[in-house]
Amino acid sequence: MDSLVIQGGFALKGTIRISGAKNAALPLMCASLLSDQPLELSNLPRLADIATLGGVLEHLGVSITVDGAEDGEDPRAVGRTAILQASDVSTATAPYDMVRKMRASILVLGPLVARHGHARVSLPGGCAIGNRPIDLHLKGLADLGAEIELAEGYVEARAPGGRLTGGRVRIPTVSVGATENLMMAAALARGETVIENAAREPEIVDLACCLTSMGATIEGAGTDSLHIQGCESLGAAKHRVIADRIEAGSYAVAAAITGGELTLEDAPAEAMGAVLDALVQAGAEVEAGESGLRISARGVKLAGLDIRTDPYPGFPTDMQAQFMAMLVLAGGASVITETIFENRFMHVPELTRMGADINVTGSSATVRGVDALKGAPVMATDLRASMSLVLAGLAAKGETVINRLYHLDRGYERLEKKLQAVGANIERRPAEGLGKGLGEGPGESEGETQEQA
Ligand code: EPZ
């Protein structure tokens, strides 16, 4: 496995181009299953998760052609464009060895049942940050008439007569994935569907926008009540993936924690309210302008603040680990409360090894600011925890080596190239000691199941 080597202590300065959003691109790719016409997606980020889902969709019979520069040197090269077409769904089974690599594969369930009348998808299983059940997805599909059966680690769903029936679905706990699966299923169901307590994330709005371009009728996207008129079929569409508010938030924290100044091109400032408010409260300067989102903390001693994660538009759970890294070096104490996932403090032991003072009690972590962190060899455990360690390494004195880099490659496009371009001393060190051709898949050599975001 590759590792990242960071020499900390450099204030970042310059411009970073923000890529397309991973958590928008994944459901958008699954939407291709809803039609036999081509779906063109532009601004797709180069990420391992996108490639993994591409493999699942091709297994199901989706043809995918990609253009756009390959992994070149230029960190400013924008995303790629892919054309996905499910002319015919060749199989309705998404197998375990594919789904376990990336839990968002469960988002093929709704579209497959809606389009094909039948789906058999491996249960995704848990991951590093929690057991990640899919009961809300299944309950919602059953409310739309699907017959659900669980057997041998798979969920089998059938639409009686080959078509789902619209209805009223209330999702008891706000769930991004369940909202997305049900939106896609309802788009081809007979009659109207109302989804209550729907998730309001910008990625939901982006999916609704794409489905509408394909011919769906959806009202209320971005609110907690969605009204969807099902139709017989959906057509071709071209859609640009929205920019990644979590990538942008992560680099905003990089500017703050290093006492630097970054301009984040294409950052979706309008979707980052809670994060930008917290940065300002900590003492950073934030300015949304024509050229992008400018974050500055030059000469600023950041102040501690309390953070509580909530569904959008609250403070995003996907930014919790990154903020913790920043607050470790802030003045005073901060209390971080994680309300979405049950095990999302995996970065704490690693930050502690770098000199952080953090005490976890249940779903809350109390962070007492320290004057400095010391670089150390650390272990990435999940996607956002890994970014938290990169941020700490950028600010720490000395060298930080981050192992199990595949976690980062799932959610951050060209991470080291983007950071090198703004003054970070960071490089990717290829894995050592592997004989030619004896390389292994990410995480498998240590008996590690890959975290599934
Ligand atoms: C999406 O995951 C994101 N992933 C996550 O980002 C993000 O953290 C999460 O939403 C919350 O915003 C993608 O979009 C690919 P949920 P998802 O369903 O849909 C529980 C990252 O780092 N729940 O909103 O799986 C669940 O256990 C990743 O990019 C059930 O109990 O999240 C969690 O506690 C990590 N039953 C809560 O709801 C269900 O059927 C919210 O989960 C579904 C979810």
PDB file of C-alpha atoms and ligand atoms in Angstrom, residues 22-24 26-27 49 102-107 127 129-139 171 173-180 199 201 203 244-246 310-312 316-319 322 338-342 344 382-385 410-412 451-453, ligand 1:
ATOM      1  CA  LYS A  22     -18.281  11.854  -4.855  1.00  0.00           C
ATOM      2  CA  ASN A  23     -21.591  11.674  -2.981  1.00  0.00           C
ATOM      3  CA  ALA A  24     -23.462  13.211  -5.897  1.00  0.00           C
ATOM      4  CA  LEU A  26     -22.434   7.810  -7.075  1.00  0.00           C
ATOM      5  CA  PRO A  27     -26.264   8.045  -7.070  1.00  0.00           C
ATOM      6  CA  ASP A  49     -15.223   4.721  -5.532  1.00  0.00           C
ATOM      7  CA  MET A 102     -18.290   0.048  -1.778  1.00  0.00           C
ATOM      8  CA  ARG A 103     -21.506   0.207   0.220  1.00  0.00           C
ATOM      9  CA  ALA A 104     -23.021   2.898  -1.985  1.00  0.00           C
ATOM     10  CA  SER A 105     -23.584   0.037  -4.457  1.00  0.00           C
ATOM     11  CA  ILE A 106     -26.832  -0.465  -2.548  1.00  0.00           C
ATOM     12  CA  LEU A 107     -28.081   2.504  -4.578  1.00  0.00           C
ATOM     13  CA  CYS A 127     -17.848  -0.546   7.891  1.00  0.00           C
ATOM     14  CA  ILE A 129     -17.738   4.077  11.089  1.00  0.00           C
ATOM     15  CA  GLY A 130     -20.772   1.990  11.925  1.00  0.00           C
ATOM     16  CA  ASN A 131     -22.933  -0.987  11.056  1.00  0.00           C
ATOM     17  CA  ARG A 132     -24.704   1.029   8.367  1.00  0.00           C
ATOM     18  CA  PRO A 133     -28.011  -0.934   8.085  1.00  0.00           C
ATOM     19  CA  ILE A 134     -30.305  -0.587   5.082  1.00  0.00           C
ATOM     20  CA  ASP A 135     -33.627  -1.200   6.846  1.00  0.00           C
ATOM     21  CA  LEU A 136     -34.944   2.243   5.856  1.00  0.00           C
ATOM     22  CA  HIS A 137     -34.238   1.524   2.181  1.00  0.00           C
ATOM     23  CA  LEU A 138     -36.107  -1.789   2.372  1.00  0.00           C
ATOM     24  CA  LYS A 139     -39.069  -0.436   4.339  1.00  0.00           C
ATOM     25  CA  ILE A 171     -38.518   7.714   6.427  1.00  0.00           C
ATOM     26  CA  THR A 173     -34.642   8.623  10.468  1.00  0.00           C
ATOM     27  CA  VAL A 174     -33.184  11.072   7.955  1.00  0.00           C
ATOM     28  CA  SER A 175     -31.215   8.936   5.505  1.00  0.00           C
ATOM     29  CA  VAL A 176     -29.400  10.257   2.424  1.00  0.00           C
ATOM     30  CA  GLY A 177     -29.104   6.841   0.772  1.00  0.00           C
ATOM     31  CA  ALA A 178     -32.677   5.759   1.508  1.00  0.00           C
ATOM     32  CA  THR A 179     -33.991   9.061   0.125  1.00  0.00           C
ATOM     33  CA  GLU A 180     -31.940   8.557  -3.050  1.00  0.00           C
ATOM     34  CA  ALA A 199     -32.930  14.115   3.373  1.00  0.00           C
ATOM     35  CA  GLU A 201     -28.505  17.377   1.190  1.00  0.00           C
ATOM     36  CA  GLU A 203     -26.531  15.812  -3.458  1.00  0.00           C
ATOM     37  CA  ASP A 244     -17.823  18.598  -3.674  1.00  0.00           C
ATOM     38  CA  ARG A 245     -18.721  20.595  -0.558  1.00  0.00           C
ATOM     39  CA  ILE A 246     -16.822  18.145   1.674  1.00  0.00           C
ATOM     40  CA  ASP A 310     -26.681  17.038  12.103  1.00  0.00           C
ATOM     41  CA  PRO A 311     -28.380  16.224   8.788  1.00  0.00           C
ATOM     42  CA  TYR A 312     -28.178  19.027   6.209  1.00  0.00           C
ATOM     43  CA  PRO A 316     -22.033  17.692   8.188  1.00  0.00           C
ATOM     44  CA  THR A 317     -20.777  14.523   9.824  1.00  0.00           C
ATOM     45  CA  ASP A 318     -18.358  14.194   6.901  1.00  0.00           C
ATOM     46  CA  MET A 319     -16.531  17.302   8.161  1.00  0.00           C
ATOM     47  CA  GLN A 322     -11.341  17.418   9.723  1.00  0.00           C
ATOM     48  CA  GLU A 338     -21.323  13.118  16.598  1.00  0.00           C
ATOM     49  CA  THR A 339     -25.034  12.365  16.194  1.00  0.00           C
ATOM     50  CA  ILE A 340     -25.104  10.517  12.833  1.00  0.00           C
ATOM     51  CA  PHE A 341     -22.738   7.541  13.113  1.00  0.00           C
ATOM     52  CA  GLU A 342     -21.952   5.419  16.144  1.00  0.00           C
ATOM     53  CA  ARG A 344     -16.837   8.058  13.902  1.00  0.00           C
ATOM     54  CA  ASP A 382     -11.701   5.534   7.085  1.00  0.00           C
ATOM     55  CA  LEU A 383     -12.079   8.193   4.448  1.00  0.00           C
ATOM     56  CA  ARG A 384     -12.609  11.348   6.493  1.00  0.00           C
ATOM     57  CA  ALA A 385     -10.440  10.232   9.411  1.00  0.00           C
ATOM     58  CA  ARG A 410     -11.679   6.827  -2.454  1.00  0.00           C
ATOM     59  CA  GLY A 411     -12.772  10.393  -1.789  1.00  0.00           C
ATOM     60  CA  TYR A 412     -10.036  12.917  -2.655  1.00  0.00           C
ATOM     61  CA  GLU A 451     -14.036   0.958   4.935  1.00  0.00           C
ATOM     62  CA  GLN A 452     -17.114   1.637   2.841  1.00  0.00           C
ATOM     63  CA  ALA A 453     -18.227   5.213   2.832  1.00  0.00           C
TER      64      ALA A 453
HETATM   65  C1  EPZ B   1     -24.306   9.143   2.964  1.00  0.00           C
HETATM   66  O1  EPZ B   1     -24.202   7.851   3.522  1.00  0.00           O
HETATM   67  C2  EPZ B   1     -22.892   9.533   2.564  1.00  0.00           C
HETATM   68  N1  EPZ B   1     -22.373   8.587   1.584  1.00  0.00           N
HETATM   69  C3  EPZ B   1     -21.983   9.543   3.796  1.00  0.00           C
HETATM   70  O2  EPZ B   1     -20.703  10.013   3.379  1.00  0.00           O
HETATM   71  C4  EPZ B   1     -22.555  10.537   4.798  1.00  0.00           C
HETATM   72  O3  EPZ B   1     -21.760  10.527   5.964  1.00  0.00           O
HETATM   73  C5  EPZ B   1     -23.999  10.148   5.147  1.00  0.00           C
HETATM   74  O4  EPZ B   1     -24.798  10.083   3.934  1.00  0.00           O
HETATM   75  C6  EPZ B   1     -24.661  11.147   6.090  1.00  0.00           C
HETATM   76  O5  EPZ B   1     -24.650  12.413   5.517  1.00  0.00           O
HETATM   77  C7  EPZ B   1     -22.769   8.707   0.295  1.00  0.00           C
HETATM   78  O6  EPZ B   1     -23.541   9.574  -0.061  1.00  0.00           O
HETATM   79  C8  EPZ B   1     -22.191   7.707  -0.671  1.00  0.00           C
HETATM   80  P1  EPZ B   1     -27.436   7.787   5.821  1.00  0.00           P
HETATM   81  P2  EPZ B   1     -25.552   6.996   3.841  1.00  0.00           P
HETATM   82  O7  EPZ B   1     -28.328   6.758   5.244  1.00  0.00           O
HETATM   83  O8  EPZ B   1     -26.583   7.303   2.848  1.00  0.00           O
HETATM   84  C9  EPZ B   1     -28.626   5.184   9.626  1.00  0.00           C
HETATM   85  C10 EPZ B   1     -18.354   9.966   3.186  1.00  0.00           C
HETATM   86  O9  EPZ B   1     -17.451  10.097   4.027  1.00  0.00           O
HETATM   87  N2  EPZ B   1     -29.371   4.340   8.683  1.00  0.00           N
HETATM   88  O10 EPZ B   1     -27.825   9.231   5.725  1.00  0.00           O
HETATM   89  O11 EPZ B   1     -25.164   5.576   4.041  1.00  0.00           O
HETATM   90  C11 EPZ B   1     -27.116   5.116   9.383  1.00  0.00           C
HETATM   91  O12 EPZ B   1     -26.564   3.984  10.039  1.00  0.00           O
HETATM   92  C12 EPZ B   1     -19.571   9.119   3.514  1.00  0.00           C
HETATM   93  O13 EPZ B   1     -18.342  10.489   2.047  1.00  0.00           O
HETATM   94  C13 EPZ B   1     -30.184   3.334   9.190  1.00  0.00           C
HETATM   95  O14 EPZ B   1     -30.281   3.141  10.391  1.00  0.00           O
HETATM   96  O15 EPZ B   1     -25.964   7.626   5.251  1.00  0.00           O
HETATM   97  C14 EPZ B   1     -26.637   6.428   9.962  1.00  0.00           C
HETATM   98  O16 EPZ B   1     -26.512   6.281  11.362  1.00  0.00           O
HETATM   99  C15 EPZ B   1     -19.479   8.474   4.891  1.00  0.00           C
HETATM  100  N3  EPZ B   1     -30.881   2.556   8.312  1.00  0.00           N
HETATM  101  C16 EPZ B   1     -27.788   7.390   9.646  1.00  0.00           C
HETATM  102  O17 EPZ B   1     -28.934   6.557   9.381  1.00  0.00           O
HETATM  103  C17 EPZ B   1     -30.820   2.746   6.955  1.00  0.00           C
HETATM  104  O18 EPZ B   1     -31.501   2.013   6.206  1.00  0.00           O
HETATM  105  C18 EPZ B   1     -27.553   8.259   8.432  1.00  0.00           C
HETATM  106  O19 EPZ B   1     -27.176   7.393   7.364  1.00  0.00           O
HETATM  107  C19 EPZ B   1     -29.983   3.770   6.461  1.00  0.00           C
HETATM  108  C20 EPZ B   1     -29.271   4.567   7.341  1.00  0.00           C
END
